[in-house]
mmCIF file of C-alpha atoms in Angstrom:
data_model
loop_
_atom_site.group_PDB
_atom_site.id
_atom_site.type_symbol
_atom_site.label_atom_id
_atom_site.label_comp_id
_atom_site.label_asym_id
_atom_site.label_seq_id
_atom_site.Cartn_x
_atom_site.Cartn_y
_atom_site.Cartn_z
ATOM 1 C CA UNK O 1 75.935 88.403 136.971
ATOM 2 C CA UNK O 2 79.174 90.313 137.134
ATOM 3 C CA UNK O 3 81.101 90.758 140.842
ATOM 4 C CA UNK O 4 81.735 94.228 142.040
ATOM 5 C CA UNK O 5 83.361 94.723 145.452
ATOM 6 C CA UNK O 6 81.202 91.906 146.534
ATOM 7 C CA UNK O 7 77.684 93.183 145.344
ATOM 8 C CA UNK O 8 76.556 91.032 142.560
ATOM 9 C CA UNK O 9 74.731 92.907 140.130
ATOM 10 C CA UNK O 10 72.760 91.632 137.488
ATOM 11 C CA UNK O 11 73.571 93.892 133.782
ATOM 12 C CA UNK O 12 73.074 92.814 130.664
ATOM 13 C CA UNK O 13 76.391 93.150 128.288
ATOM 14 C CA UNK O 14 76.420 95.922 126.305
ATOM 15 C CA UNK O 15 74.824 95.940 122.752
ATOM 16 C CA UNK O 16 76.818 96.520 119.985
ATOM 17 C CA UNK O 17 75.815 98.108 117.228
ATOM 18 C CA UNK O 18 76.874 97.937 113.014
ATOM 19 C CA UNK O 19 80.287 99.069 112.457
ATOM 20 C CA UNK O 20 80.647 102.618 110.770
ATOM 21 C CA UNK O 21 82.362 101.872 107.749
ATOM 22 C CA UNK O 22 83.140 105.467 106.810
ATOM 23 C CA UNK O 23 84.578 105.986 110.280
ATOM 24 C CA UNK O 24 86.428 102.567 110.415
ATOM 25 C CA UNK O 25 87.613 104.003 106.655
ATOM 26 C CA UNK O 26 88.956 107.257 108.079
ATOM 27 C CA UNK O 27 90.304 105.964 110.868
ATOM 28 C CA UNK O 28 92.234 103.444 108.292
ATOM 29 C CA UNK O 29 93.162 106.736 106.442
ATOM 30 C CA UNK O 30 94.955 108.902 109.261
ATOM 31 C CA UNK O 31 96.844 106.102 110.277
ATOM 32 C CA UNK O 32 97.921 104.733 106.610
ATOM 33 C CA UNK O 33 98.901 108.118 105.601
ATOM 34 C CA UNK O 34 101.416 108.864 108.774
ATOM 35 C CA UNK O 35 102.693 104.952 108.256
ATOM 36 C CA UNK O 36 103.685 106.701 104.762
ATOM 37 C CA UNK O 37 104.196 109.903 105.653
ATOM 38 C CA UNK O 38 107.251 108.280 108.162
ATOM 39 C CA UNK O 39 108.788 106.361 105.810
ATOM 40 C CA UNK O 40 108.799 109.569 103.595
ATOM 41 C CA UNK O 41 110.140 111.663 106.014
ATOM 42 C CA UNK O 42 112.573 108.653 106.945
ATOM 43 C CA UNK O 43 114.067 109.683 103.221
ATOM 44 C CA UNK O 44 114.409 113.160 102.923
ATOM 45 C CA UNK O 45 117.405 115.135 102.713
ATOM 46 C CA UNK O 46 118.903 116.344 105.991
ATOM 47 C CA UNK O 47 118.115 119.970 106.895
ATOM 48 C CA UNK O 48 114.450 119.491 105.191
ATOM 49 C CA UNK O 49 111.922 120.640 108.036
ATOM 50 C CA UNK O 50 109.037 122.286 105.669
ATOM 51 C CA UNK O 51 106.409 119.666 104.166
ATOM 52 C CA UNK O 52 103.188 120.140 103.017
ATOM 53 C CA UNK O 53 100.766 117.292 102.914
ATOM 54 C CA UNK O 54 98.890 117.067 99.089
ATOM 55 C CA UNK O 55 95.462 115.921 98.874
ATOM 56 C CA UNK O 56 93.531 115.275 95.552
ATOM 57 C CA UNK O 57 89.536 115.304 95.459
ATOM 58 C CA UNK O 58 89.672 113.567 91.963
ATOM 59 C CA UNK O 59 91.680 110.464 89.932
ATOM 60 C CA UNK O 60 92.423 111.089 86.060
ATOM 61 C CA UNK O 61 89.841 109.899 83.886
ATOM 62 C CA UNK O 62 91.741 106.764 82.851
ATOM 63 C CA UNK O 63 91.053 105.265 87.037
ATOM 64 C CA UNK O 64 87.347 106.751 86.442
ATOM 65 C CA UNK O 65 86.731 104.294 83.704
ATOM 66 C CA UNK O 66 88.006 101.798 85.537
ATOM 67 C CA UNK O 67 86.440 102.587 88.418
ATOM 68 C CA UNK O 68 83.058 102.808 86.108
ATOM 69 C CA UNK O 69 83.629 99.844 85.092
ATOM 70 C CA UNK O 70 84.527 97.666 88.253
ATOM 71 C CA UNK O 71 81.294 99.416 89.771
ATOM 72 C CA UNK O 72 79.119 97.623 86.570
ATOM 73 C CA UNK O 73 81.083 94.112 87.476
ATOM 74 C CA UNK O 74 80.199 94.327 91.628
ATOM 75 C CA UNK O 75 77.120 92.088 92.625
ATOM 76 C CA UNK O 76 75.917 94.271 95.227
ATOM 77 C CA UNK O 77 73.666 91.842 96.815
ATOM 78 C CA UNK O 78 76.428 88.958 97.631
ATOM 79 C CA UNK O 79 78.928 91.723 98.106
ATOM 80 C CA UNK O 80 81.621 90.426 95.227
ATOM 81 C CA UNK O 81 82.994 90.228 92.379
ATOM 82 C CA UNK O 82 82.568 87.816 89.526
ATOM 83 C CA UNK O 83 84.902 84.401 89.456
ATOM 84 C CA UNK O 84 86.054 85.881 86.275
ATOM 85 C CA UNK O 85 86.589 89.234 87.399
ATOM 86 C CA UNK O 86 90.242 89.558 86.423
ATOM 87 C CA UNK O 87 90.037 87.385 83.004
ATOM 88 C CA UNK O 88 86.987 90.312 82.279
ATOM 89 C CA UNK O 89 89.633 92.806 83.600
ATOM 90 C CA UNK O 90 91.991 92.034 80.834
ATOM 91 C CA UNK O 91 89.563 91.192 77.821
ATOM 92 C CA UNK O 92 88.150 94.945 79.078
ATOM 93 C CA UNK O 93 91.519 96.685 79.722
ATOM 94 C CA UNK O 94 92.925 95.368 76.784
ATOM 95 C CA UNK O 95 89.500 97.020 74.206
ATOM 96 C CA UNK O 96 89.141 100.168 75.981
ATOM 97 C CA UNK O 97 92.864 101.072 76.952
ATOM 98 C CA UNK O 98 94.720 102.147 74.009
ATOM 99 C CA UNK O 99 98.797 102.405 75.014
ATOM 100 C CA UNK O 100 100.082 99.138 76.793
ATOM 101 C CA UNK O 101 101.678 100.872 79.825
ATOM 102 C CA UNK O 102 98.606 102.292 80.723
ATOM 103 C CA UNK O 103 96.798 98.403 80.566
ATOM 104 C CA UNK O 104 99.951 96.968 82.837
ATOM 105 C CA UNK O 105 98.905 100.589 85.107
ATOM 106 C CA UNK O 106 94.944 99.968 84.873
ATOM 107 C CA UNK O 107 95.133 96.261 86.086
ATOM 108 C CA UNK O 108 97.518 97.132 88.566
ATOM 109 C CA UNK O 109 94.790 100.064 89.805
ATOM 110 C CA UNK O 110 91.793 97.831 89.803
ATOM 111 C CA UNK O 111 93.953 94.871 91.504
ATOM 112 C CA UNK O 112 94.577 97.510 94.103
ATOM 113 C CA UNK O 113 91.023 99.004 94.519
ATOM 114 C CA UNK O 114 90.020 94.959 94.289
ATOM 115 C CA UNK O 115 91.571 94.651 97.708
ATOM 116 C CA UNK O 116 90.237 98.022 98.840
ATOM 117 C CA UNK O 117 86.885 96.628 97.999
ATOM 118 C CA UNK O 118 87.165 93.781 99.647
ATOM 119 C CA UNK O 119 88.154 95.390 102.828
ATOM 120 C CA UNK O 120 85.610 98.253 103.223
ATOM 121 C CA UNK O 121 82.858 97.613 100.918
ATOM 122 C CA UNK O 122 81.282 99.195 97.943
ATOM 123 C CA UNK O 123 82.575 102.703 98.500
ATOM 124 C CA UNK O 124 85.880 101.685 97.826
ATOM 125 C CA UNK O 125 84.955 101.993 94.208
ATOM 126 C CA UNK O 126 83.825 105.792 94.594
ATOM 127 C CA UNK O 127 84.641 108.169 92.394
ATOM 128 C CA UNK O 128 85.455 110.891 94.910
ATOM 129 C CA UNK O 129 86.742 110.474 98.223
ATOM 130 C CA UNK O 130 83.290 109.717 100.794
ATOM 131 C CA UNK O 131 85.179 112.009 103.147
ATOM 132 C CA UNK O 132 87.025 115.466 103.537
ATOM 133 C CA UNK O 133 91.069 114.334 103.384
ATOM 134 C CA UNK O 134 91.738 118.148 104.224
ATOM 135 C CA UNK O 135 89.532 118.177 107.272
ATOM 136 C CA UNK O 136 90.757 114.960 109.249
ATOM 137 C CA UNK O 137 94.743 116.130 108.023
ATOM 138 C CA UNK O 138 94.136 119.616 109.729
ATOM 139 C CA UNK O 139 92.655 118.239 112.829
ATOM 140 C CA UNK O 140 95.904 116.191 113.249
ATOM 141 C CA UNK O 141 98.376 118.722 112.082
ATOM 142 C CA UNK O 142 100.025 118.899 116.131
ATOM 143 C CA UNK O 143 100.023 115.237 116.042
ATOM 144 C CA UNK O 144 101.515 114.542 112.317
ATOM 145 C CA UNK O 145 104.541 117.218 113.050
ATOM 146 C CA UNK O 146 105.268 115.815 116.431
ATOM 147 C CA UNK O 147 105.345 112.519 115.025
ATOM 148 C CA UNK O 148 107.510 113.586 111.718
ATOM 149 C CA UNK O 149 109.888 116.364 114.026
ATOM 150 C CA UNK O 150 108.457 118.836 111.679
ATOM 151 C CA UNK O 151 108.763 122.337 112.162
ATOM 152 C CA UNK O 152 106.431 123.687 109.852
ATOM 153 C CA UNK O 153 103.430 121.202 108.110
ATOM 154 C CA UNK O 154 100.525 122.553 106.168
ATOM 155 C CA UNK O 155 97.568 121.015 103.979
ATOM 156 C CA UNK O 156 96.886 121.532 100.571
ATOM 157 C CA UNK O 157 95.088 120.282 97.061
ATOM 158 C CA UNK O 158 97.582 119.239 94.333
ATOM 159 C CA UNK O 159 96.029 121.073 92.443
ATOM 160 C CA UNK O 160 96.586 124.526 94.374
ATOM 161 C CA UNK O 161 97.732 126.718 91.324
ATOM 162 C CA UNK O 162 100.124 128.975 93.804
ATOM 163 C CA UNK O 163 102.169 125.299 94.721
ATOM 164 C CA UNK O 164 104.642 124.255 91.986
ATOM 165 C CA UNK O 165 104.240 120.864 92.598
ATOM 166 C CA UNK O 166 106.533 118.717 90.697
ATOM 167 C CA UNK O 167 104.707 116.158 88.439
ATOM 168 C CA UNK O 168 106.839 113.195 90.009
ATOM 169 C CA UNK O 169 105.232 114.008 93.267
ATOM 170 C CA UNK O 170 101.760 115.161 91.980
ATOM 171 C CA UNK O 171 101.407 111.838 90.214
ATOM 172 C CA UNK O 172 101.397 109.868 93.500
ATOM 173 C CA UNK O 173 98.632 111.945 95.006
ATOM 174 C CA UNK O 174 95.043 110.157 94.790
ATOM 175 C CA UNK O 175 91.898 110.780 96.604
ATOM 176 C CA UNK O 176 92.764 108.903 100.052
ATOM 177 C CA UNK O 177 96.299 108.594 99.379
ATOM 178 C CA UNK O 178 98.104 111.816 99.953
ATOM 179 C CA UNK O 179 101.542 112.384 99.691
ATOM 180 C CA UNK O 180 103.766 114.662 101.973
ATOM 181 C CA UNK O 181 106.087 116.515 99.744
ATOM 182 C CA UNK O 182 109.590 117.752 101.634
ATOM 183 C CA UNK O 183 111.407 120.708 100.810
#
């Protein structure tokens, strides 16, 4: 019984249902993405007051393989990975990876989306993002510039032919990770 203005009333505590994952993952996304897109704006150059936000819907093929290939080592039904799953990592880096700097790159990538995994499930290994990047950026546009004392803020696809993106910058752009280039 709870105590309300001295009625006691007898309710039942409220039920909670299964957490959303893809909402709890979304949330996790706006509010990784500003933590970054501070620090970047933290380093620009003085006078810079124009960003635009980059987005990517895709990862090179080289993370697709390895996505591929951590997707064949998951046990879906105790919700891991294998004891062995970074020993297998190497051996499997090491015979389907030809240059060496893109092994040391593709360990570090599947080390990362390990922990990703771990946090939100199985679609942390998807090949594409489970969500529309563009969609939850635009909704927050007022909130992202007043955060970043931006004047003007806009959101695009790296791959927008009419941006010159750098390749430095475009490089750092994966799905769910987008980068705010300054200018």
């Amino acid at each position: 019984p709870h105590l309300c203005r001295g009625f006691a009333v007898r309710a039942p505590w409220p039920v909670v249902g299964e957490e959303d994952k893809l909402l709890t993952r979304q949330a996790k996304f706006l509010r990784d993405s500003l933590k970054n897109f501070r620090t970047s704006a933290g380093k620009a150059k003085k006078g810079w007051k124009t960003a635009t936000v980059l987005v990517a819907d895709g990862y090179p093929e080289w993370k697709i393989n390895a996505l591929l290939w951590m997707q064949s080592q998951y046990n879906k039904s105790s919700g891991s990975f294998p004891p062995t799953f970074m020993k297998d990592l190497k051996v499997w880096s090491t015979a389907n990876v030809s240059d060496k700097k893109k092994i040391k790159l593709t360990m570090q990538f599947v080390s990362f989306m390990k922990r990703e995994v771990d946090e939100v499930g199985e679609m942390g290994m998807d090949i594409k993002c489970p969500f529309d990047q563009s969609a939850i950026l635009n909704e927050s546009v007022a909130y992202i510039k007043a955060q970043l004392n931006m004047a003007e803020l806009s959101v695009a696809s790296v791959d927008d032919p009419e941006l010159a993106v750098p390749d430095r910058t475009s490089q750092n752009v994966s799905p769910g990770k987008p980068v705010l280039w300054m200018r």
